[in-house]
XYZ file of C-alpha atoms in Angstrom:
756
model
C 0.344 -0.423 -0.307
C 2.702 2.579 0.711
C 4.672 1.467 -2.114
C 1.444 2.416 -4.609
C 0.457 5.118 -2.640
C 4.162 7.150 -3.261
C 4.067 6.336 -6.825
C 1.072 7.677 -7.254
C 2.211 10.872 -4.981
C 5.011 10.920 -7.306
C 2.772 10.541 -11.024
C 0.899 13.468 -9.671
C 3.790 15.593 -9.098
C 5.349 14.855 -12.259
C 1.881 15.994 -13.989
C 1.697 19.272 -11.864
C -1.619 17.602 -10.157
C -0.358 19.116 -7.054
C -3.980 19.094 -5.110
C -3.975 15.435 -5.657
C -0.802 14.831 -4.440
C -1.619 16.664 -1.557
C -4.478 14.186 -0.838
C -2.673 11.262 -1.475
C 0.601 12.106 0.689
C -2.259 13.007 3.757
C -3.474 9.376 3.229
C -0.220 7.810 3.066
C 1.144 10.010 6.401
C -2.504 9.196 7.940
C -1.478 5.257 7.310
C 2.493 5.357 7.447
C 3.582 8.522 9.679
C 7.522 8.133 9.144
C 9.558 10.958 8.735
C 10.314 10.359 5.391
C 6.615 10.358 4.346
C 6.363 13.770 5.902
C 9.191 15.268 3.749
C 7.031 14.065 0.893
C 4.344 15.895 2.070
C 6.392 18.760 2.887
C 7.524 18.809 -0.785
C 4.262 18.499 -1.981
C 3.189 21.633 -0.024
C 6.316 23.420 -1.241
C 5.352 22.777 -4.940
C 2.337 24.262 -4.019
C 3.979 27.514 -3.158
C 2.128 26.412 0.647
C 5.687 27.017 2.350
C 4.009 27.740 5.880
C 2.727 24.065 5.504
C 5.794 22.769 4.822
C 7.013 24.356 7.938
C 4.443 23.140 10.689
C 5.154 19.544 9.170
C 8.782 19.413 9.509
C 9.270 21.872 12.766
C 11.441 19.824 15.078
C 12.317 17.214 12.416
C 15.711 15.761 12.832
C 16.951 13.677 9.634
C 18.908 15.830 7.154
C 16.467 15.865 3.974
C 13.929 17.074 6.864
C 16.069 19.788 8.313
C 16.875 20.986 4.007
C 13.094 20.882 3.314
C 12.286 23.040 6.503
C 14.873 25.457 6.335
C 13.444 26.255 2.440
C 10.188 26.963 4.292
C 11.598 29.226 6.589
C 13.469 30.780 3.809
C 10.477 31.414 1.544
C 8.412 32.688 4.602
C 11.540 34.855 5.660
C 12.549 33.469 8.847
C 16.207 33.384 8.103
C 17.509 32.512 11.375
C 15.129 29.889 11.610
C 16.397 28.157 8.318
C 20.479 28.928 9.170
C 19.586 26.993 12.625
C 18.219 24.203 10.848
C 20.920 23.888 8.315
C 23.590 24.317 10.587
C 22.438 23.399 14.492
C 23.994 25.294 17.163
C 24.135 22.424 19.289
C 25.518 20.280 16.730
C 28.801 22.564 15.480
C 29.929 19.189 13.543
C 27.402 18.543 11.665
C 27.739 18.687 7.713
C 25.304 20.852 6.176
C 22.551 18.725 4.340
C 22.723 18.216 0.714
C 25.782 19.326 -0.054
C 25.864 21.813 -3.104
C 22.210 22.900 -2.644
C 22.477 22.955 1.235
C 25.794 25.242 1.135
C 23.963 27.276 -1.581
C 20.813 28.111 0.314
C 23.066 29.134 3.042
C 25.253 31.472 1.360
C 21.661 33.103 0.767
C 20.677 33.384 4.238
C 23.913 34.715 5.213
C 23.918 37.352 1.982
C 20.589 38.411 3.058
C 21.334 38.761 6.818
C 24.785 41.036 5.682
C 27.495 38.130 6.361
C 29.064 38.879 2.909
C 32.109 36.577 4.082
C 30.276 33.675 5.000
C 28.128 33.779 1.849
C 30.895 33.816 -0.278
C 32.454 30.774 1.572
C 29.501 28.906 1.325
C 28.805 29.897 -2.299
C 32.626 29.043 -3.028
C 31.774 25.917 -0.800
C 28.675 25.324 -3.621
C 30.649 25.737 -6.429
C 33.427 22.998 -5.463
C 30.591 20.467 -5.231
C 28.941 20.947 -7.986
C 30.697 22.890 -10.463
C 27.566 23.219 -13.068
C 25.816 25.226 -10.014
C 25.682 28.813 -12.324
C 23.105 30.656 -9.405
C 26.164 30.021 -6.766
C 28.461 31.893 -9.615
C 26.009 34.009 -10.305
C 25.781 35.196 -6.575
C 29.550 35.337 -6.471
C 28.928 37.879 -9.162
C 27.094 40.000 -7.449
C 28.562 39.747 -4.303
C 31.739 41.128 -6.387
C 33.638 38.373 -5.132
C 33.469 35.531 -8.231
C 36.761 34.151 -9.256
C 38.085 34.348 -12.863
C 35.792 32.207 -14.883
C 38.397 30.221 -16.837
C 39.854 29.435 -13.394
C 35.991 28.296 -11.869
C 35.141 26.301 -15.034
C 38.524 24.708 -15.467
C 40.375 21.459 -15.464
C 39.078 20.739 -11.781
C 35.711 21.349 -12.646
C 36.327 19.204 -15.503
C 37.443 16.551 -13.066
C 34.779 16.995 -10.944
C 32.006 16.348 -13.579
C 33.887 12.994 -14.711
C 34.258 11.568 -11.361
C 30.153 12.364 -10.957
C 29.501 10.365 -13.873
C 32.303 8.088 -14.760
C 33.826 6.797 -11.509
C 31.712 3.415 -10.083
C 32.333 1.212 -7.122
C 30.695 -1.677 -5.634
C 32.107 -0.545 -2.214
C 29.215 -0.886 0.303
C 29.719 2.206 1.622
C 29.036 3.671 -1.929
C 25.193 3.454 -2.909
C 23.896 4.329 -6.226
C 21.111 6.717 -6.398
C 17.554 5.261 -7.499
C 17.539 7.145 -10.447
C 20.952 6.140 -11.569
C 19.641 2.065 -10.924
C 16.121 2.487 -12.537
C 17.658 4.014 -15.786
C 20.384 1.075 -16.499
C 18.113 -0.680 -18.882
C 14.897 1.270 -19.846
C 12.815 -1.762 -20.957
C 12.649 -2.015 -16.931
C 12.928 1.719 -15.561
C 9.760 3.074 -17.797
C 6.178 2.077 -17.729
C 4.792 0.121 -20.413
C 1.729 3.917 -21.024
C 5.315 6.360 -21.180
C 5.803 7.268 -24.846
C 8.946 8.360 -26.016
C 7.725 11.885 -25.690
C 6.432 11.852 -22.024
C 10.170 10.443 -20.929
C 12.004 13.505 -22.876
C 9.651 15.488 -21.015
C 10.151 14.012 -17.654
C 13.902 13.797 -17.610
C 13.965 17.627 -16.257
C 11.790 16.380 -13.057
C 13.887 14.240 -11.087
C 14.510 16.804 -9.095
C 10.983 17.841 -7.601
C 10.890 17.900 -4.256
C 8.132 15.764 -3.440
C 10.075 12.789 -5.282
C 12.295 11.828 -2.809
C 11.467 8.268 -2.135
C 13.629 6.265 -4.041
C 10.808 5.143 -6.587
C 11.872 5.288 -10.673
C 10.787 8.736 -11.478
C 8.907 7.360 -14.436
C 6.686 5.378 -12.490
C 8.940 2.128 -13.604
C 8.300 -1.578 -12.296
C 11.336 -0.993 -9.450
C 8.983 -1.303 -6.402
C 10.546 -0.134 -3.022
C 9.474 -1.833 0.190
C 8.078 0.237 3.705
C 11.389 -0.186 5.553
C 13.402 2.087 3.525
C 11.542 3.431 0.831
C 12.006 6.763 1.364
C 15.470 7.031 2.235
C 15.946 8.649 -1.313
C 16.327 12.516 -1.952
C 16.347 14.382 -4.916
C 17.467 17.542 -3.483
C 21.127 16.387 -3.390
C 23.608 17.538 -5.703
C 26.893 15.857 -6.716
C 30.115 16.224 -4.559
C 33.384 15.221 -4.849
C 33.902 14.992 -0.889
C 33.662 11.971 0.864
C 32.675 13.676 3.834
C 28.526 14.056 3.676
C 26.287 13.706 5.880
C 25.520 10.296 5.760
C 29.117 9.656 6.008
C 29.490 8.351 2.498
C 30.661 9.962 -1.031
C 27.859 10.989 -3.082
C 27.737 8.095 -6.132
C 28.542 8.278 -9.784
C 26.749 6.190 -12.090
C 26.951 2.672 -12.059
C 26.809 1.171 -15.217
C 26.853 -2.454 -13.916
C 24.016 -2.305 -11.533
C 21.187 -5.120 -13.012
C 17.974 -4.480 -12.832
C 17.187 -7.137 -10.148
C 20.120 -6.266 -8.409
C 20.385 -4.144 -5.182
C 16.850 -3.605 -3.479
C 15.620 0.180 -3.593
C 15.537 -0.145 0.449
C 19.127 -0.052 0.955
C 19.569 3.338 -0.578
C 20.432 6.383 1.663
C 18.811 9.544 2.216
C 21.348 11.822 0.622
C 23.084 9.854 -2.060
C 20.850 11.393 -5.149
C 24.065 12.950 -6.995
C 21.986 15.020 -9.556
C 19.864 17.419 -7.728
C 19.592 21.474 -7.358
C 18.040 23.669 -5.086
C 14.456 23.813 -5.752
C 12.706 26.193 -8.271
C 10.138 27.473 -5.266
C 13.592 29.272 -3.649
C 13.235 32.159 -5.654
C 15.588 33.921 -4.139
C 15.363 37.340 -5.174
C 18.902 38.990 -7.362
C 19.799 42.207 -7.246
C 19.433 43.524 -10.938
C 22.273 45.399 -11.625
C 21.848 49.347 -12.747
C 24.196 52.029 -13.350
C 23.778 55.890 -13.608
C 21.186 55.063 -16.702
C 18.723 54.345 -13.910
C 19.029 58.183 -12.659
C 16.574 60.975 -13.953
C 17.802 63.201 -16.761
C 19.686 65.992 -15.545
C 17.124 69.092 -15.738
C 19.839 71.590 -16.728
C 19.167 74.423 -14.446
C 21.025 77.024 -14.284
C 21.807 77.945 -10.754
C 20.574 74.715 -8.862
C 20.446 71.026 -9.307
C 17.178 69.808 -9.042
C 17.934 66.395 -7.455
C 17.668 64.568 -11.197
C 16.595 61.028 -10.726
C 18.002 58.533 -12.830
C 20.339 59.444 -15.800
C 23.359 60.730 -16.794
C 23.051 63.585 -19.103
C 21.874 67.447 -19.527
C 19.957 66.773 -22.086
C 18.392 64.113 -23.877
C 18.086 65.583 -27.334
C 22.022 64.123 -28.238
C 20.991 60.399 -27.696
C 17.232 60.393 -28.185
C 17.041 62.505 -31.544
C 20.124 60.514 -33.149
C 19.592 58.945 -36.244
C 18.620 55.468 -35.631
C 21.067 54.382 -38.259
C 23.721 56.759 -36.846
C 26.777 55.309 -34.910
C 26.042 55.389 -31.172
C 29.107 56.752 -28.891
C 28.740 54.478 -25.771
C 29.587 55.942 -22.729
C 32.814 54.995 -22.509
C 33.599 56.744 -25.281
C 34.085 53.900 -27.936
C 32.132 53.390 -30.939
C 29.670 50.654 -31.268
C 27.677 50.615 -34.522
C 23.921 50.199 -34.326
C 21.818 47.877 -36.438
C 18.817 49.211 -36.183
C 15.866 47.198 -37.675
C 12.843 48.115 -38.698
C 8.947 46.657 -38.253
C 7.490 45.013 -35.657
C 6.706 41.748 -37.309
C 9.362 39.704 -38.432
C 9.361 36.855 -40.799
C 11.359 33.735 -40.253
C 14.560 35.302 -41.828
C 14.066 38.590 -40.527
C 13.693 37.131 -37.438
C 17.403 35.278 -37.418
C 18.688 38.383 -38.601
C 17.642 40.548 -35.877
C 19.975 38.782 -33.274
C 22.766 39.384 -35.347
C 25.808 41.127 -33.626
C 27.137 44.187 -34.627
C 30.076 44.026 -37.269
C 29.322 40.647 -38.208
C 27.963 39.729 -41.440
C 25.751 36.951 -41.929
C 24.862 36.492 -45.627
C 25.474 33.059 -46.055
C 23.967 30.780 -43.662
C 25.921 27.996 -43.630
C 28.821 30.389 -42.966
C 26.806 31.764 -40.224
C 26.114 28.208 -38.575
C 29.616 27.522 -39.408
C 31.623 30.430 -37.822
C 29.370 29.839 -34.691
C 29.855 26.317 -33.628
C 34.092 26.980 -34.297
C 33.555 28.432 -30.443
C 32.701 25.494 -29.298
C 34.302 23.254 -31.647
C 37.767 24.322 -31.065
C 37.400 24.014 -27.030
C 35.841 20.550 -27.420
C 39.475 19.213 -26.153
C 39.850 15.577 -25.290
C 40.639 15.914 -21.494
C 41.184 11.967 -21.051
C 44.776 12.452 -20.304
C 43.598 14.220 -17.224
C 41.790 10.822 -15.632
C 45.112 8.944 -16.851
C 48.327 8.408 -15.788
C 51.175 6.530 -16.425
C 50.316 3.041 -14.632
C 48.958 0.691 -17.419
C 46.156 -0.316 -14.749
C 44.675 3.268 -14.652
C 45.489 3.836 -18.221
C 43.513 0.510 -19.559
C 40.908 1.702 -16.653
C 40.752 5.050 -18.138
C 40.117 3.514 -21.595
C 37.594 1.082 -19.950
C 35.341 4.342 -19.000
C 35.971 5.864 -22.158
C 34.309 2.940 -23.662
C 31.785 1.724 -21.479
C 28.407 3.077 -21.620
C 26.574 5.257 -18.791
C 22.653 6.167 -17.765
C 22.697 10.218 -17.943
C 19.266 11.809 -17.907
C 17.390 9.038 -19.490
C 20.212 8.141 -22.083
C 22.613 5.710 -22.419
C 26.086 7.883 -23.153
C 29.660 6.604 -24.041
C 31.917 7.564 -21.937
C 34.048 9.764 -24.174
C 30.921 11.649 -25.019
C 30.332 12.437 -21.241
C 34.038 14.204 -20.999
C 33.509 15.814 -24.153
C 30.127 16.923 -22.927
C 31.684 18.006 -19.925
C 34.818 19.922 -21.907
C 31.339 21.656 -24.084
C 29.530 22.548 -21.192
C 32.533 24.376 -18.941
C 33.824 26.068 -22.301
C 30.094 27.913 -22.323
C 30.076 28.366 -18.929
C 33.440 30.127 -18.782
C 32.351 32.506 -21.246
C 28.931 33.370 -19.786
C 30.952 33.106 -16.138
C 33.312 36.048 -17.674
C 30.692 37.848 -19.043
C 28.477 38.156 -15.862
C 31.572 38.970 -13.946
C 32.700 41.345 -16.023
C 29.583 43.260 -16.060
C 28.791 42.882 -12.729
C 32.343 44.735 -12.189
C 31.107 47.340 -14.243
C 33.505 46.722 -16.605
C 31.145 47.035 -19.367
C 33.097 47.153 -22.833
C 34.817 44.089 -21.790
C 31.629 41.986 -20.729
C 29.837 43.234 -24.254
C 33.219 41.878 -25.904
C 33.012 38.507 -24.046
C 29.018 37.499 -24.862
C 30.066 38.413 -28.427
C 31.873 35.410 -28.379
C 29.048 33.304 -27.741
C 27.771 30.738 -30.364
C 25.162 32.374 -32.390
C 22.258 30.242 -31.429
C 23.638 31.027 -27.611
C 23.726 34.919 -27.943
C 20.211 35.112 -29.515
C 18.822 33.919 -26.794
C 16.543 35.854 -24.158
C 19.176 35.807 -21.273
C 21.970 36.710 -23.253
C 19.810 39.684 -24.845
C 18.536 41.153 -21.779
C 22.465 41.111 -20.069
C 23.571 42.426 -23.498
C 20.653 45.440 -22.886
C 21.651 45.937 -19.162
C 25.280 46.123 -19.920
C 24.454 49.362 -23.065
C 22.433 50.319 -20.191
C 24.891 50.441 -17.850
C 27.174 52.564 -21.010
C 24.122 55.104 -20.645
C 23.549 54.210 -24.533
C 19.985 54.074 -24.291
C 19.083 53.571 -27.897
C 21.330 50.175 -27.889
C 19.900 48.981 -25.339
C 16.313 49.619 -26.181
C 17.075 47.420 -29.458
C 18.694 44.275 -27.353
C 16.177 44.836 -24.773
C 13.488 44.883 -27.713
C 14.680 41.397 -29.072
C 15.037 39.534 -25.758
C 11.470 40.492 -25.234
C 10.451 39.370 -28.931
C 12.524 36.220 -28.855
C 10.966 35.177 -25.085
C 7.754 37.717 -24.207
C 7.298 35.314 -21.327
C 10.528 36.242 -19.640
C 10.248 38.867 -17.371
C 14.342 38.763 -16.836
C 15.817 42.665 -17.309
C 12.199 44.075 -18.381
C 12.096 46.530 -15.433
C 15.760 48.180 -16.942
C 14.145 47.908 -20.545
C 11.382 49.776 -18.834
C 13.552 52.831 -17.871
C 15.465 52.999 -20.995
C 12.335 53.538 -22.745
C 11.584 56.388 -19.546
C 14.965 57.789 -20.590
C 14.029 57.761 -24.033
C 10.782 59.160 -23.509
C 8.955 56.436 -25.305
C 5.505 57.167 -23.549
C 3.436 55.141 -25.912
C 6.070 52.478 -26.025
C 6.882 51.918 -22.361
C 2.665 52.349 -21.613
C 2.335 49.233 -23.771
C 4.944 47.259 -21.855
C 3.604 48.113 -18.657
C 0.397 46.261 -19.592
C 1.609 43.255 -21.378
C 4.211 42.565 -18.392
C 0.816 43.056 -15.733
C -1.339 40.621 -18.070
C 2.132 38.126 -18.069
C 2.662 37.985 -14.386
C 0.947 39.935 -11.833
C 2.713 39.280 -9.080
C 6.013 39.657 -10.770
C 8.111 42.867 -9.507
C 9.123 44.032 -12.637
C 5.699 44.231 -13.818
C 4.971 46.795 -11.385
C 8.144 48.428 -11.541
C 7.888 49.049 -15.621
C 4.198 50.599 -14.766
C 5.669 52.639 -11.748
C 8.178 54.561 -14.700
C 5.103 54.690 -16.945
C 3.443 57.118 -14.344
C 6.627 58.817 -13.344
C 7.233 59.754 -17.230
C 3.762 61.391 -16.815
C 4.858 63.350 -13.522
C 2.304 61.165 -11.789
C 4.840 60.655 -8.881
C 2.159 59.896 -6.254
C 0.700 56.738 -8.362
C 4.315 55.791 -9.106
C 5.351 55.563 -6.072
C 2.091 52.921 -5.390
C 3.184 51.046 -8.181
C 6.867 50.735 -6.758
C 5.399 50.000 -3.223
C 3.547 47.167 -4.852
C 6.857 45.806 -6.061
C 8.590 46.027 -2.838
C 5.794 43.934 -1.553
C 5.718 40.950 -4.326
C 9.409 40.897 -2.950
C 11.200 42.808 -0.557
C 14.664 41.457 -2.154
C 14.145 43.499 -4.975
C 16.589 46.368 -4.344
C 15.723 47.958 -7.121
C 12.084 48.428 -6.682
C 13.214 50.360 -3.058
C 15.676 52.522 -4.879
C 12.773 53.836 -7.296
C 10.124 54.387 -4.175
C 13.413 56.617 -3.009
C 13.178 58.560 -6.350
C 9.523 59.126 -6.351
C 9.993 60.564 -2.468
C 12.800 62.777 -3.624
C 10.552 63.920 -6.372
C 7.727 64.073 -3.988
C 10.592 66.021 -1.929
C 9.883 63.394 1.035
C 13.763 63.258 1.892
C 12.810 61.605 5.124
C 10.971 58.806 3.308
C 13.770 58.557 0.422
C 16.458 58.080 2.561
C 14.790 54.802 4.472
C 13.920 53.157 1.008
C 17.783 54.083 -0.179
C 18.838 52.218 2.924
C 16.593 49.718 2.592
C 17.599 49.117 -0.611
C 21.250 49.021 0.428
C 20.091 46.242 3.253
C 19.415 44.278 0.629
C 22.321 44.837 -1.750
C 25.348 46.531 -0.424
C 26.717 47.227 -3.928
C 23.498 48.418 -5.333
C 25.391 51.479 -6.089
C 22.268 53.409 -7.552
C 20.984 53.797 -3.437
C 24.590 55.193 -2.428
C 23.836 57.631 -5.458
C 20.242 58.287 -4.213
C 21.455 59.249 -0.605
C 24.310 61.433 -1.967
C 22.329 63.462 -3.858
C 19.554 63.816 -0.965
C 22.489 64.988 0.848
C 23.648 67.154 -1.912
C 20.099 69.262 -2.202
C 19.845 69.583 1.532
C 23.696 71.134 1.315
C 25.110 68.585 3.861
C 28.245 68.481 1.545
C 30.684 65.911 3.556
C 27.014 63.540 3.945
C 26.992 63.800 0.323
C 30.549 63.379 -0.624
C 30.979 60.212 1.450
C 27.978 58.686 0.001
C 28.909 59.420 -3.802
C 32.662 58.144 -2.857
C 31.006 54.990 -1.615
C 28.940 54.843 -5.013
C 31.854 55.333 -6.971
C 34.355 52.265 -5.181
C 31.548 50.256 -6.286
C 31.255 51.743 -9.974
C 34.666 53.620 -10.786
C 33.434 53.945 -13.816
C 30.817 55.890 -14.248
C 30.889 60.182 -15.371
C 27.878 60.528 -13.703
C 29.308 59.341 -10.117
C 32.222 61.139 -10.856
C 30.690 64.295 -12.013
C 28.419 64.229 -8.477
C 31.276 63.723 -6.194
C 33.346 66.601 -7.996
C 30.180 68.899 -7.536
C 30.490 67.399 -3.800
C 33.924 68.326 -2.841
C 33.491 71.606 -4.828
C 31.081 72.576 -2.227
C 33.277 71.145 0.523
C 36.297 73.851 -1.151
C 37.929 71.165 -2.641
C 38.209 72.849 -5.921
C 41.635 71.553 -7.177
C 40.561 67.760 -6.095
C 37.298 68.867 -7.649
C 38.687 69.536 -11.006
C 40.959 66.356 -10.896
C 37.730 64.359 -10.947
C 36.074 66.237 -13.585
C 38.917 65.471 -15.708
C 38.656 61.617 -15.319
C 34.517 62.146 -15.529
C 34.910 63.724 -18.876
C 37.608 61.269 -19.630
C 35.282 57.991 -18.929
C 32.416 59.723 -20.791
C 33.414 62.073 -23.820
C 29.916 61.957 -25.100
C 28.684 63.283 -21.347
C 28.048 66.873 -21.134
C 27.807 67.072 -17.519
C 31.298 66.777 -16.034
C 32.286 69.811 -18.947
C 29.318 71.916 -17.722
C 30.215 71.538 -14.289
C 34.083 71.711 -14.637
C 33.346 75.277 -16.472
C 31.541 76.185 -12.826
C 34.498 75.284 -11.004
C 36.587 77.754 -13.364
C 34.570 80.015 -13.185
C 34.263 79.900 -9.132
C 38.063 80.342 -9.276
C 38.256 83.435 -11.789
C 39.521 81.142 -14.446
C 37.077 82.500 -17.141
C 39.088 82.201 -20.130
C 39.485 78.490 -19.467
C 35.619 78.546 -18.442
C 34.703 79.906 -21.822
C 37.093 77.109 -23.506
C 35.265 74.234 -21.784
C 32.369 75.811 -22.522
C 32.817 76.410 -26.298
C 33.381 72.885 -26.913
C 30.148 71.804 -25.048
C 28.718 73.927 -27.264
C 29.533 70.874 -30.028
C 28.318 68.447 -27.825
C 24.936 69.678 -26.534
C 24.009 72.585 -28.863
C 20.392 72.586 -27.889
C 20.915 73.028 -23.783
C 20.111 76.425 -22.727
C 21.900 76.121 -19.487
C 25.337 76.060 -21.303
C 24.262 79.489 -22.991
C 23.454 80.826 -19.685
C 26.612 80.405 -17.966
C 28.861 81.329 -20.711
C 26.415 84.976 -19.967
C 27.446 84.491 -16.309
C 30.844 84.399 -17.131
C 30.617 87.505 -19.754
C 28.589 89.295 -17.228
C 31.253 88.854 -14.688
C 33.972 90.118 -17.866
C 32.051 93.253 -17.870
C 30.852 92.028 -21.739
C 27.074 93.074 -21.384
C 26.754 92.703 -24.999
C 27.939 89.241 -25.120
C 26.241 88.555 -21.974
C 23.200 89.779 -23.138
C 23.278 87.873 -26.568
C 24.333 84.539 -24.672
C 21.388 85.349 -22.229
C 18.892 85.512 -25.026
C 19.955 82.298 -26.770
C 19.453 80.743 -23.710
C 15.804 82.074 -23.404
C 15.163 80.942 -26.889
C 16.477 77.301 -25.981
C 12.839 77.147 -24.075
C 14.269 76.561 -20.415
C 12.032 75.162 -17.688
C 9.766 78.078 -16.035
C 12.428 77.806 -13.255
C 15.359 78.744 -15.518
C 13.732 81.068 -17.402
C 12.774 83.284 -14.337
C 16.470 83.357 -13.156
C 17.781 84.361 -16.754
C 15.136 87.010 -16.868
C 15.984 88.390 -13.475
C 19.936 88.024 -14.665
C 19.398 90.272 -17.751
C 17.481 92.809 -15.576
C 20.334 93.369 -13.564
C 23.055 93.043 -16.212
C 24.098 96.602 -15.722
C 24.455 95.910 -11.534
C 27.627 95.759 -10.339
C 29.096 92.144 -8.951
C 28.652 92.697 -5.363
C 25.422 93.456 -5.415
C 23.902 91.175 -7.824
C 21.716 88.262 -5.434
C 21.699 84.919 -6.598
C 23.000 84.933 -9.770
C-alpha cells in the first residue's frame, strides 16, 4: 500500500497535479506516519507554494532531508534565523550542511540577506566546489563582487569533478547508487509501458522535484521499494566530490554494472541522490544590476541642481534625437555601430537576422552556422589525459571508462561523450561566467566583448540579449539598450528578465507609448512579478504622476522585499515629491538588500547634496564610486560635492576623470566650467563651454553660464546675446525666470547681485 501511494504521489507531482498529490500524501502519512513520508508531504506543499504548511509539518524534525526542506520553508517565509539553525544546528557545530552543494547555496543566500558577506562568499564557493555546474552560486558571487575568473572556476578541476560524478563507479558497500541511476540502466525495466518517448523526454527534468524523494523510479516504473527504507532517497541532493557527506559516504557516480534485479532500493541512503539542485520554489531575488542610466535626466538648470532622478545627461536631445542608423557612442567613449531594425513583425528570416551581432556579416546561412559553431568546436579538447596516469592499470581503466556506456538523464551515453560533453558545457560556462563577472564589476565594454564570443544560437536567446541590454544601459547607450531588450522581449515574451531595466530605458528615451504598452503587457503576463509593477511605476513617473508611480513601486516591494531596485525607485519618487526622510529610508532599505546597489548610494548622495550636507554627500558619492569607478555621472557629482566643500582643485581632477570616462557626457564639462568660473579662470571656462556647445548645442544652461561669465568680465553685449539664446532654447520655467532676472541686473555691479 505504501509503495502504491508513494508512486501515485510522485506521478501526480510529475503531472503538476499538486492538489491530488497532497491528498494522497496525506493518506500516506495517516497510514504510515514516518518522517520520510512527512518529507514527501512537505515537498508537495512546497511545490504548491504553501511553504507555511511544510514549515509546520517539519518543525522539530531531525533528519538531514527534513532539515533542508524546513530551511527552504523558512527561507520562503523570511524566517532566516530559523532557516540557518536548521542547516547549521547550534548544538551540533560539527554536523555537515545537508544536501551538499544545494545546502551550501541556500546557506549562502541566508548569510547574504543577513549581511554576512564573508560567510555568504564561503558557502557559495563551497557549493561550486561540490557542483561546478551550479551556475546560481557563481552568479551570486558575481553579485557580491567576489567571483573568481571564470576560466579558473570552470577549468580542468571542474571537468575532473564532473567526470568523477559520472564515470567513476565503485561497488563498495559504503557507496550506494541512487535510485534514478539504477532505475534507468535498462529502459525496458525502468519505464512503464504507458510512457511514450515524448513523455520520457519531458520528464527528464522532473528528477529534482522536492516531492520525488522516495527512491522509486521517476518514471513510475516497475522497481517497487519496500516499506522499510523506501523514503531514504532525496532528489534535493547535488553531486559532490567530497567523501564526507552528511550520510558519511561520498555521493555515488552512475553505476553501469547494476542489474535490474540487483540491489534492493530499500537499501539506498537518504543523502545519495547525485543530481539535484535547489528547488525552483526558492526564488531568492537577485539584485538586478543597474547603473547611472536608472537616474533621471539632469534638468540642466542654471543655478541649482533639482535632484535629478536616474540619468546621466544634461539633455537627452543628443541621444534621443540621434538617427537610428547613425553610429552611437557608448558611455566609455568607444564607438559601436548600431543596426536598427525596422518593422514590428518579423518573418522567419528577418527574425534570424535580428539577433545578428554588431560588425558581423551573415549573408551566407552556412557561413553563419560555421562561424558560431567554431567557438565550441575549437574547445572540444580531449581531456582524457587528466584521468589517466603512467600506470598501465590506470590507462586501461581510463580506456574502459571511455568505451563503457553510462545512463545519464534517461539516455545511454558513452564515456567519451561524457568527457567531451563536460568540456563543451564548461567552455560555454566560461564565456557566460566571465561576461557575468565583468558586467557586475561594471567593466561594460569587456563584458560586451565577452558575450560576443558566444555561439549565435546562445547569443540570440532572451537571457543573453537581456544581459547585453543591461550592459548598454550601464554605458548610458539607451538606443542600443532598447534594441537589445526589444529583441529579448520578442524572442522570449514570457520572460521578465531585465524588463524593469528595459522600462527605465524607455523612460529615459521618453517613449511613453512603448512604455505604456510594455507595462500593460508585463502585468498581463505576471501580476505577481516586481518587474511588472516597476514598469508600470516608470510609466506613471514619465507622466509626472509621482504619487501613483510610488504606489506601483511599493507594490513591487510588497511582492518581493528583496528586490533592491524597487526600493531605489521608491526613493526616487519620494525625492521627486520632496519627502527626503522617506526617500532616505527607501535607499537604506535597498542597501540592506544589496550593499553593492550603488544607485542607492547615489540617491543618498543626491539627497544630502540638495540638503547642503556636503560631507555626507561626498561620503555617499564616494561609496558609489568605489563600487562603480567607471561611472562618469558619479564622478561628476562627487566633484560637485568636493567643490561645495571648497576643495576645488581636487574637484577639477575628478571632473577631468569624468570627462575621460565618457567624452559624450556633457555634465562633467558643464561642472568643470562652473568650477573654473568660481576660481575666476574665465578664459579656461569659456574654452570648455565652447567645446561643450558642440556636444549639447541645444542646452540652454550652457549659454546661460556663458552669459554669467561674460557679465563677470563686464562684456555686457556678449552676456545679453547668450542670455537671449538661452531663453530661445525654451528652458524650464524656473530657469527662464532666473535668466530674465539676470538680464534685468546686467548693469548692476557684481557685489550687488543676488542669487546669480
